[in-house]
């Protein structure tokens, strides 16, 4: 079980953590198994999507703002309910297979940490197990 | 493989099942591994989010009602299509690591059963495996 | 690790792949374990929902079109940003337990491949491991 630190710089951000996850998998030495990437926060999430063109991630953030507008009559007094909703829509973990010691991501896939209530110092837990 | 029973009391509800999942993990005796929480229904789901302030869960339900309004021209004749859509948006399972015999949830995280077509008696399947 | 091929016939489609996944599980011989179904694409996803009445899947696609309209000011130049957003909302993998050699799906649950940017030839990776 390894931790990755992510320091987000703005209220909302998409951080590509693919290379950091790959590093952890390599250092684990696992050849065949599963990698779990878990976010232990309630106003952030993790997703798998294209990381080649950064405008894809901007479009996802922009659309989430339309889907979960700041203007709804939220009751949670901390004022960050939209971030909580987005976290549940995106999800708190992703799983990717490990094959021949490598993460089995598709050609265009990257692992993206999603900040919805930053800027903050965040943790991502990476775990790999063989089978 | 253990089952948790959840009896929901209204059309939509968020039920905190964290303590019940923790009980199953403790009784399993597993020290290092993974816990899978799975909902075998198509109009309910499970998510990880804040369980300290119950208004967070109310805000998630309220926002989902805005995102998936009852008024769309649904074709499914049972009339519960919004519940099916919400189930796919939230997801049918979550996975949490087990470390030193304890569920590795973040400080503010709880495991929340999401009812979208109640009231009903529901089942949640909890499974833990070591590695 | 096995691959399922899915040839989608239209821009958007929901393809029931339950029976193909069950075949892979049967041929694996695994009695107790976990099945992971993973989509290595960034404009498609996989979900678990009702497969008895096909109008449920049509309603999910229709609602996603309302949630993620084609008309938003997307920046990604390929023009398929709605498909990327839908992929992150639905998710790229599902996990289902294997018990007594059988997939532990609920009575009404099926495994549905979700095409958001077809028609294309797609791959789905099915992996089962015992514990």
Tab-separated table of C-alpha atoms in Angstrom:
chain	number	residue	atom	x	y	z
A	1	UNK	CA	0.000	0.000	0.000
A	2	UNK	CA	1.561	3.221	-1.203
A	3	UNK	CA	0.441	6.795	-1.034
A	4	UNK	CA	0.711	9.410	-3.737
A	5	UNK	CA	0.538	13.059	-2.736
A	6	UNK	CA	-1.386	15.447	-4.954
A	7	UNK	CA	-1.246	19.188	-4.299
A	8	UNK	CA	-4.039	20.834	-6.223
A	9	UNK	CA	-3.702	24.497	-7.167
A	10	UNK	CA	-7.284	25.629	-7.715
A	11	UNK	CA	-10.910	25.034	-6.669
A	12	UNK	CA	-11.318	22.403	-9.355
A	13	UNK	CA	-8.593	20.509	-11.172
A	14	UNK	CA	-7.846	17.299	-13.034
A	15	UNK	CA	-4.402	15.892	-12.230
A	16	UNK	CA	-2.938	13.136	-14.367
A	17	UNK	CA	-1.428	10.632	-11.917
A	18	UNK	CA	-0.845	7.814	-14.431
A	19	UNK	CA	2.957	7.919	-14.315
A	20	UNK	CA	2.991	7.916	-10.506
A	21	UNK	CA	0.693	4.891	-10.407
A	22	UNK	CA	2.868	3.102	-12.987
A	23	UNK	CA	5.915	3.762	-10.798
A	24	UNK	CA	4.246	2.100	-7.813
A	25	UNK	CA	3.263	-0.909	-9.910
A	26	UNK	CA	6.803	-1.274	-11.243
A	27	UNK	CA	8.333	-1.080	-7.784
A	28	UNK	CA	5.849	-3.697	-6.496
A	29	UNK	CA	7.264	-6.275	-8.909
A	30	UNK	CA	3.810	-7.753	-9.449
A	31	UNK	CA	3.482	-9.490	-12.840
A	32	UNK	CA	-0.201	-10.490	-12.954
A	33	UNK	CA	-2.803	-8.915	-10.748
A	34	UNK	CA	-4.926	-5.915	-10.018
A	35	UNK	CA	-4.144	-2.326	-9.164
A	36	UNK	CA	-6.582	-0.354	-7.026
A	37	UNK	CA	-6.368	3.453	-6.952
A	38	UNK	CA	-8.395	4.852	-4.047
A	39	UNK	CA	-9.178	8.434	-3.008
A	40	UNK	CA	-9.849	8.754	0.769
A	41	UNK	CA	-11.598	12.128	0.428
A	42	UNK	CA	-15.292	13.062	0.048
A	43	UNK	CA	-14.904	16.092	-2.234
A	44	UNK	CA	-12.526	14.541	-4.764
A	45	UNK	CA	-12.585	11.458	-6.969
A	46	UNK	CA	-10.661	9.466	-9.530
A	47	UNK	CA	-11.534	8.552	-13.094
A	48	UNK	CA	-10.043	6.963	-16.189
A	49	UNK	CA	-10.181	9.048	-19.343
A	50	UNK	CA	-8.089	10.566	-22.123
A	51	UNK	CA	-4.978	12.378	-20.947
A	52	UNK	CA	-3.475	13.180	-24.356
A	53	UNK	CA	-5.496	16.354	-25.026
A	54	UNK	CA	-5.910	18.318	-21.758
A	55	UNK	CA	-9.085	19.930	-23.118
A	56	UNK	CA	-10.913	16.620	-22.525
A	57	UNK	CA	-10.386	17.037	-18.779
A	58	UNK	CA	-11.434	20.699	-18.942
A	59	UNK	CA	-14.599	19.648	-20.775
A	60	UNK	CA	-15.390	17.061	-18.087
A	61	UNK	CA	-15.009	19.692	-15.326
A	62	UNK	CA	-17.072	22.229	-17.278
A	63	UNK	CA	-19.861	19.712	-17.895
A	64	UNK	CA	-19.910	18.642	-14.237
A	65	UNK	CA	-20.417	22.304	-13.303
A	66	UNK	CA	-23.481	22.392	-15.568
A	67	UNK	CA	-24.796	19.073	-14.215
A	68	UNK	CA	-24.248	20.047	-10.569
A	69	UNK	CA	-24.748	23.834	-10.503
A	70	UNK	CA	-23.599	25.886	-7.504
A	71	UNK	CA	-27.053	27.521	-7.424
A	72	UNK	CA	-29.171	24.595	-6.156
A	73	UNK	CA	-30.769	24.910	-2.678
A	74	UNK	CA	-28.149	22.823	-0.852
A	75	UNK	CA	-28.546	22.331	2.913
A	76	UNK	CA	-25.000	21.289	3.912
A	77	UNK	CA	-23.660	24.313	5.768
A	78	UNK	CA	-20.043	24.049	4.602
A	79	UNK	CA	-21.081	25.249	1.147
A	80	UNK	CA	-19.258	22.504	-0.747
A	81	UNK	CA	-22.183	20.218	-1.559
A	82	UNK	CA	-21.548	20.384	-5.318
A	83	UNK	CA	-18.104	18.888	-4.648
A	84	UNK	CA	-19.649	16.035	-2.627
A	85	UNK	CA	-22.156	15.280	-5.397
A	86	UNK	CA	-19.450	15.300	-8.073
A	87	UNK	CA	-17.348	12.925	-5.947
A	88	UNK	CA	-20.204	10.390	-5.889
A	89	UNK	CA	-20.888	10.760	-9.624
A	90	UNK	CA	-17.230	10.188	-10.538
A	91	UNK	CA	-16.436	7.622	-7.830
A	92	UNK	CA	-13.708	7.154	-5.256
A	93	UNK	CA	-11.719	4.360	-6.869
A	94	UNK	CA	-10.688	2.721	-10.114
A	95	UNK	CA	-9.267	-0.729	-10.719
A	96	UNK	CA	-6.904	-1.630	-13.532
A	97	UNK	CA	-5.447	-5.043	-14.366
A	98	UNK	CA	-1.717	-5.690	-14.267
A	99	UNK	CA	-0.440	-7.921	-17.056
A	100	UNK	CA	3.237	-8.862	-17.592
A	101	UNK	CA	4.164	-6.305	-14.944
A	102	UNK	CA	2.374	-3.487	-16.757
A	103	UNK	CA	-0.829	-1.600	-16.127
A	104	UNK	CA	-3.383	-2.706	-18.776
A	105	UNK	CA	-4.635	0.775	-19.647
A	106	UNK	CA	-6.055	1.342	-23.114
A	107	UNK	CA	-4.072	3.370	-25.648
A	108	UNK	CA	-5.731	6.661	-24.759
A	109	UNK	CA	-6.475	6.005	-21.111
A	110	UNK	CA	-4.906	7.781	-18.168
A	111	UNK	CA	-5.730	7.812	-14.445
A	112	UNK	CA	-6.984	11.240	-13.439
A	113	UNK	CA	-7.335	12.609	-9.904
A	114	UNK	CA	-10.382	14.918	-9.794
A	115	UNK	CA	-10.297	17.851	-7.355
A	116	UNK	CA	-13.695	19.433	-6.686
A	117	UNK	CA	-12.964	21.472	-3.523
A	118	UNK	CA	-9.373	22.663	-3.663
A	119	UNK	CA	-6.784	23.877	-3.486
A	120	UNK	CA	-5.731	21.190	-1.005
A	121	UNK	CA	-3.073	18.624	-0.288
A	122	UNK	CA	-4.638	15.291	-1.182
A	123	UNK	CA	-3.716	11.638	-0.805
A	124	UNK	CA	-4.259	8.792	-3.243
A	125	UNK	CA	-3.805	5.199	-2.069
A	126	UNK	CA	-2.352	2.771	-4.602
A	127	UNK	CA	-2.458	-0.923	-3.918
A	128	UNK	CA	-1.454	-3.802	-6.115
A	129	UNK	CA	-2.014	-7.482	-5.499
A	130	UNK	CA	-1.103	-10.517	-7.559
A	131	UNK	CA	-3.239	-13.520	-8.412
B	1	UNK	CA	-19.632	-13.665	1.527
B	2	UNK	CA	-22.061	-12.037	3.910
B	3	UNK	CA	-25.332	-10.278	3.338
B	4	UNK	CA	-26.538	-7.110	5.009
B	5	UNK	CA	-30.275	-6.400	5.034
B	6	UNK	CA	-31.418	-2.841	4.460
B	7	UNK	CA	-35.086	-1.941	4.923
B	8	UNK	CA	-35.672	1.431	3.347
B	9	UNK	CA	-38.591	3.533	4.572
B	10	UNK	CA	-39.283	5.881	1.662
B	11	UNK	CA	-39.103	6.259	-2.125
B	12	UNK	CA	-35.552	7.562	-1.910
B	13	UNK	CA	-33.138	7.214	0.970
B	14	UNK	CA	-29.476	7.146	1.863
B	15	UNK	CA	-28.636	4.542	4.502
B	16	UNK	CA	-25.264	4.602	6.218
B	17	UNK	CA	-24.083	0.972	6.306
B	18	UNK	CA	-20.486	1.669	7.364
B	19	UNK	CA	-20.736	0.088	10.815
B	20	UNK	CA	-22.357	-3.054	9.417
B	21	UNK	CA	-19.603	-3.432	6.820
B	22	UNK	CA	-16.940	-2.897	9.510
B	23	UNK	CA	-18.561	-5.678	11.583
B	24	UNK	CA	-18.284	-8.119	8.672
B	25	UNK	CA	-14.641	-7.204	8.111
B	26	UNK	CA	-13.829	-7.679	11.801
B	27	UNK	CA	-15.541	-11.071	11.924
B	28	UNK	CA	-13.663	-12.165	8.778
B	29	UNK	CA	-10.319	-11.807	10.578
B	30	UNK	CA	-8.669	-10.542	7.412
B	31	UNK	CA	-5.650	-8.325	8.109
B	32	UNK	CA	-4.602	-7.134	4.641
B	33	UNK	CA	-6.897	-7.275	1.681
B	34	UNK	CA	-9.859	-5.810	-0.091
B	35	UNK	CA	-13.493	-5.390	0.835
B	36	UNK	CA	-16.133	-5.378	-1.900
B	37	UNK	CA	-19.608	-4.005	-1.157
B	38	UNK	CA	-22.063	-5.011	-3.879
B	39	UNK	CA	-25.726	-4.120	-4.457
B	40	UNK	CA	-27.618	-6.832	-6.441
B	41	UNK	CA	-30.470	-4.488	-7.404
B	42	UNK	CA	-31.057	-2.316	-10.486
B	43	UNK	CA	-32.825	0.624	-8.823
B	44	UNK	CA	-30.397	1.130	-5.937
B	45	UNK	CA	-26.672	1.738	-5.632
B	46	UNK	CA	-23.821	2.257	-3.203
B	47	UNK	CA	-21.454	5.190	-2.816
B	48	UNK	CA	-18.726	6.491	-0.528
B	49	UNK	CA	-19.263	9.983	0.845
B	50	UNK	CA	-19.488	12.026	4.028
B	51	UNK	CA	-21.718	10.527	6.724
B	52	UNK	CA	-21.015	13.065	9.508
B	53	UNK	CA	-23.538	15.688	8.378
B	54	UNK	CA	-26.714	13.963	7.068
B	55	UNK	CA	-27.509	17.004	4.924
B	56	UNK	CA	-24.733	15.926	2.530
B	57	UNK	CA	-26.714	12.797	1.680
B	58	UNK	CA	-29.936	14.821	1.334
B	59	UNK	CA	-28.114	17.182	-1.038
B	60	UNK	CA	-26.918	14.252	-3.161
B	61	UNK	CA	-30.469	12.868	-3.449
B	62	UNK	CA	-31.889	16.325	-4.227
B	63	UNK	CA	-29.275	16.954	-6.924
B	64	UNK	CA	-29.871	13.536	-8.502
B	65	UNK	CA	-33.567	14.447	-8.754
B	66	UNK	CA	-32.593	17.580	-10.694
B	67	UNK	CA	-30.139	15.667	-12.901
B	68	UNK	CA	-32.594	12.834	-13.634
B	69	UNK	CA	-36.024	14.498	-13.548
B	70	UNK	CA	-39.188	12.401	-13.302
B	71	UNK	CA	-40.618	14.379	-16.233
B	72	UNK	CA	-38.456	13.006	-19.088
B	73	UNK	CA	-40.186	10.926	-21.815
B	74	UNK	CA	-39.151	7.537	-20.427
B	75	UNK	CA	-40.300	4.406	-22.274
B	76	UNK	CA	-39.888	1.728	-19.564
B	77	UNK	CA	-43.447	0.867	-18.563
B	78	UNK	CA	-42.803	0.253	-14.863
B	79	UNK	CA	-42.390	3.997	-14.356
B	80	UNK	CA	-39.145	3.728	-12.383
B	81	UNK	CA	-36.659	4.651	-15.100
B	82	UNK	CA	-35.212	7.567	-13.079
B	83	UNK	CA	-34.236	5.030	-10.411
B	84	UNK	CA	-32.482	2.849	-13.017
B	85	UNK	CA	-30.558	5.835	-14.390
B	86	UNK	CA	-29.486	6.954	-10.909
B	87	UNK	CA	-28.315	3.408	-10.145
B	88	UNK	CA	-25.991	3.488	-13.175
B	89	UNK	CA	-24.709	6.986	-12.339
B	90	UNK	CA	-23.877	6.035	-8.727
B	91	UNK	CA	-22.744	2.465	-9.401
B	92	UNK	CA	-23.492	-0.945	-7.953
B	93	UNK	CA	-20.329	-1.546	-5.938
B	94	UNK	CA	-17.476	0.058	-4.027
B	95	UNK	CA	-14.144	-1.408	-3.031
B	96	UNK	CA	-12.183	-0.404	0.058
B	97	UNK	CA	-8.783	-1.668	1.181
B	98	UNK	CA	-8.339	-3.531	4.466
B	99	UNK	CA	-5.150	-2.646	6.348
B	100	UNK	CA	-4.172	-4.067	9.758
B	101	UNK	CA	-7.634	-5.578	10.018
B	102	UNK	CA	-9.362	-2.246	9.488
B	103	UNK	CA	-11.251	-0.715	6.599
B	104	UNK	CA	-9.060	2.061	5.078
B	105	UNK	CA	-11.799	4.671	4.785
B	106	UNK	CA	-10.779	8.322	4.867
B	107	UNK	CA	-11.605	10.417	7.947
B	108	UNK	CA	-14.905	11.686	6.594
B	109	UNK	CA	-15.850	8.703	4.444
B	110	UNK	CA	-18.756	6.372	5.042
B	111	UNK	CA	-20.344	3.660	2.895
B	112	UNK	CA	-23.847	4.703	1.883
B	113	UNK	CA	-26.586	2.495	0.450
B	114	UNK	CA	-28.640	4.548	-2.030
B	115	UNK	CA	-32.329	3.686	-2.416
B	116	UNK	CA	-33.961	5.134	-5.532
B	117	UNK	CA	-37.184	3.072	-5.750
B	118	UNK	CA	-38.301	2.207	-2.225
B	119	UNK	CA	-39.523	1.504	0.256
B	120	UNK	CA	-38.184	-2.041	-0.113
B	121	UNK	CA	-36.231	-4.739	1.656
B	122	UNK	CA	-32.803	-4.701	0.044
B	123	UNK	CA	-29.694	-6.866	0.214
B	124	UNK	CA	-26.064	-5.769	0.180
B	125	UNK	CA	-23.342	-8.355	-0.376
B	126	UNK	CA	-20.097	-7.823	1.522
B	127	UNK	CA	-17.061	-9.820	0.621
B	128	UNK	CA	-13.527	-9.582	1.940
B	129	UNK	CA	-10.460	-11.321	0.645
B	130	UNK	CA	-6.859	-11.218	1.789
B	131	UNK	CA	-3.709	-10.872	-0.279
C	1	UNK	CA	-7.405	-12.482	-19.073
C	2	UNK	CA	-9.849	-12.801	-21.918
C	3	UNK	CA	-11.107	-10.323	-24.450
C	4	UNK	CA	-14.656	-9.925	-25.685
C	5	UNK	CA	-15.222	-8.157	-28.992
C	6	UNK	CA	-18.166	-5.800	-29.303
C	7	UNK	CA	-19.079	-4.322	-32.692
C	8	UNK	CA	-21.438	-1.437	-32.122
C	9	UNK	CA	-23.800	-0.417	-34.921
C	10	UNK	CA	-24.648	3.195	-34.108
C	11	UNK	CA	-23.368	6.389	-32.465
C	12	UNK	CA	-24.735	5.299	-29.114
C	13	UNK	CA	-25.708	1.804	-28.038
C	14	UNK	CA	-26.132	-0.446	-25.041
C	15	UNK	CA	-24.918	-3.994	-25.661
C	16	UNK	CA	-25.806	-6.741	-23.200
C	17	UNK	CA	-22.583	-8.752	-22.703
C	18	UNK	CA	-23.771	-10.796	-19.713
C	19	UNK	CA	-23.801	-14.162	-21.463
C	20	UNK	CA	-20.318	-13.617	-22.910
C	21	UNK	CA	-18.940	-12.742	-19.469
C	22	UNK	CA	-20.630	-15.812	-17.949
C	23	UNK	CA	-18.973	-17.979	-20.642
C	24	UNK	CA	-15.527	-16.666	-19.668
C	25	UNK	CA	-16.206	-17.315	-15.982
C	26	UNK	CA	-17.358	-20.859	-16.699
C	27	UNK	CA	-14.312	-21.633	-18.808
C	28	UNK	CA	-12.022	-20.247	-16.084
C	29	UNK	CA	-13.209	-22.921	-13.659
C	30	UNK	CA	-13.028	-20.470	-10.752
C	31	UNK	CA	-15.419	-21.396	-7.925
C	32	UNK	CA	-15.030	-18.479	-5.484
C	33	UNK	CA	-13.586	-15.174	-6.506
C	34	UNK	CA	-14.065	-11.934	-8.320
C	35	UNK	CA	-14.753	-11.063	-11.938
C	36	UNK	CA	-13.547	-7.750	-13.326
C	37	UNK	CA	-15.007	-6.406	-16.566
C	38	UNK	CA	-12.877	-3.573	-17.936
C	39	UNK	CA	-13.339	-1.270	-20.949
C	40	UNK	CA	-10.005	0.038	-22.337
C	41	UNK	CA	-11.625	2.923	-24.236
C	42	UNK	CA	-12.264	6.561	-23.285
C	43	UNK	CA	-15.584	7.086	-25.083
C	44	UNK	CA	-17.331	3.935	-23.868
C	45	UNK	CA	-18.096	2.416	-20.482
C	46	UNK	CA	-19.692	-0.521	-18.716
C	47	UNK	CA	-22.560	-0.619	-16.243
C	48	UNK	CA	-24.789	-3.083	-14.416
C	49	UNK	CA	-28.512	-2.592	-14.880
C	50	UNK	CA	-31.728	-4.296	-15.971
C	51	UNK	CA	-31.473	-6.221	-19.248
C	52	UNK	CA	-34.953	-7.782	-19.276
C	53	UNK	CA	-36.780	-4.780	-20.749
C	54	UNK	CA	-34.581	-3.118	-23.428
C	55	UNK	CA	-36.392	0.187	-22.881
C	56	UNK	CA	-34.469	0.615	-19.616
C	57	UNK	CA	-31.229	0.871	-21.595
C	58	UNK	CA	-32.826	3.263	-24.094
C	59	UNK	CA	-33.995	5.416	-21.182
C	60	UNK	CA	-30.469	5.501	-19.728
C	61	UNK	CA	-29.007	6.621	-23.087
C	62	UNK	CA	-31.765	9.224	-23.555
C	63	UNK	CA	-31.243	10.639	-20.066
C	64	UNK	CA	-27.465	10.807	-20.544
C	65	UNK	CA	-28.084	12.869	-23.684
C	66	UNK	CA	-30.108	15.336	-21.593
C	67	UNK	CA	-27.482	15.390	-18.812
C	68	UNK	CA	-24.564	15.843	-21.213
C	69	UNK	CA	-26.015	17.823	-24.123
C	70	UNK	CA	-24.144	18.068	-27.424
C	71	UNK	CA	-24.626	21.845	-27.326
C	72	UNK	CA	-22.234	22.778	-24.487
C	73	UNK	CA	-19.146	24.885	-25.379
C	74	UNK	CA	-16.696	21.969	-25.466
C	75	UNK	CA	-13.052	22.684	-26.285
C	76	UNK	CA	-11.807	19.225	-27.322
C	77	UNK	CA	-11.350	19.511	-31.072
C	78	UNK	CA	-12.402	15.951	-31.983
C	79	UNK	CA	-16.006	16.853	-31.231
C	80	UNK	CA	-16.692	13.812	-29.048
C	81	UNK	CA	-16.440	15.425	-25.609
C	82	UNK	CA	-19.969	14.341	-24.607
C	83	UNK	CA	-18.844	10.738	-25.105
C	84	UNK	CA	-15.804	11.297	-22.852
C	85	UNK	CA	-17.962	12.845	-20.120
C	86	UNK	CA	-20.495	9.993	-20.289
C	87	UNK	CA	-17.643	7.463	-20.037
C	88	UNK	CA	-16.485	9.048	-16.761
C	89	UNK	CA	-20.032	9.248	-15.369
C	90	UNK	CA	-20.743	5.563	-16.121
C	91	UNK	CA	-17.255	4.229	-15.368
C	92	UNK	CA	-14.777	1.972	-17.106
C	93	UNK	CA	-15.176	-1.201	-15.064
C	94	UNK	CA	-17.509	-3.284	-12.927
C	95	UNK	CA	-16.687	-6.044	-10.485
C	96	UNK	CA	-18.965	-8.961	-9.688
C	97	UNK	CA	-18.386	-11.769	-7.190
C	98	UNK	CA	-18.124	-15.388	-8.294
C	99	UNK	CA	-19.816	-17.871	-5.953
C	100	UNK	CA	-20.017	-21.656	-6.541
C	101	UNK	CA	-18.664	-21.059	-10.040
C	102	UNK	CA	-21.409	-18.596	-10.914
C	103	UNK	CA	-21.517	-14.835	-11.330
C	104	UNK	CA	-23.420	-13.359	-8.345
C	105	UNK	CA	-25.588	-10.971	-10.345
C	106	UNK	CA	-28.948	-9.985	-8.891
C	107	UNK	CA	-32.143	-11.357	-10.470
C	108	UNK	CA	-32.625	-8.400	-12.793
C	109	UNK	CA	-28.992	-7.445	-13.305
C	110	UNK	CA	-27.064	-7.692	-16.541
C	111	UNK	CA	-23.649	-6.383	-17.615
C	112	UNK	CA	-24.075	-3.715	-20.267
C	113	UNK	CA	-21.390	-2.316	-22.569
C	114	UNK	CA	-22.138	1.387	-23.206
C	115	UNK	CA	-21.097	2.845	-26.568
C	116	UNK	CA	-21.022	6.649	-26.677
C	117	UNK	CA	-18.994	7.290	-29.834
C	118	UNK	CA	-19.694	4.512	-32.304
C	119	UNK	CA	-20.083	2.699	-34.477
C	120	UNK	CA	-16.752	1.036	-33.667
C	121	UNK	CA	-15.123	-2.297	-32.946
C	122	UNK	CA	-14.556	-2.350	-29.201
C	123	UNK	CA	-12.751	-4.597	-26.747
C	124	UNK	CA	-13.827	-5.605	-23.257
C	125	UNK	CA	-11.325	-7.288	-20.932
C	126	UNK	CA	-12.700	-9.943	-18.597
C	127	UNK	CA	-10.574	-11.226	-15.785
C	128	UNK	CA	-11.446	-13.638	-13.016
C	129	UNK	CA	-9.386	-14.515	-9.985
C	130	UNK	CA	-10.061	-16.854	-7.093
C	131	UNK	CA	-9.572	-16.271	-3.386
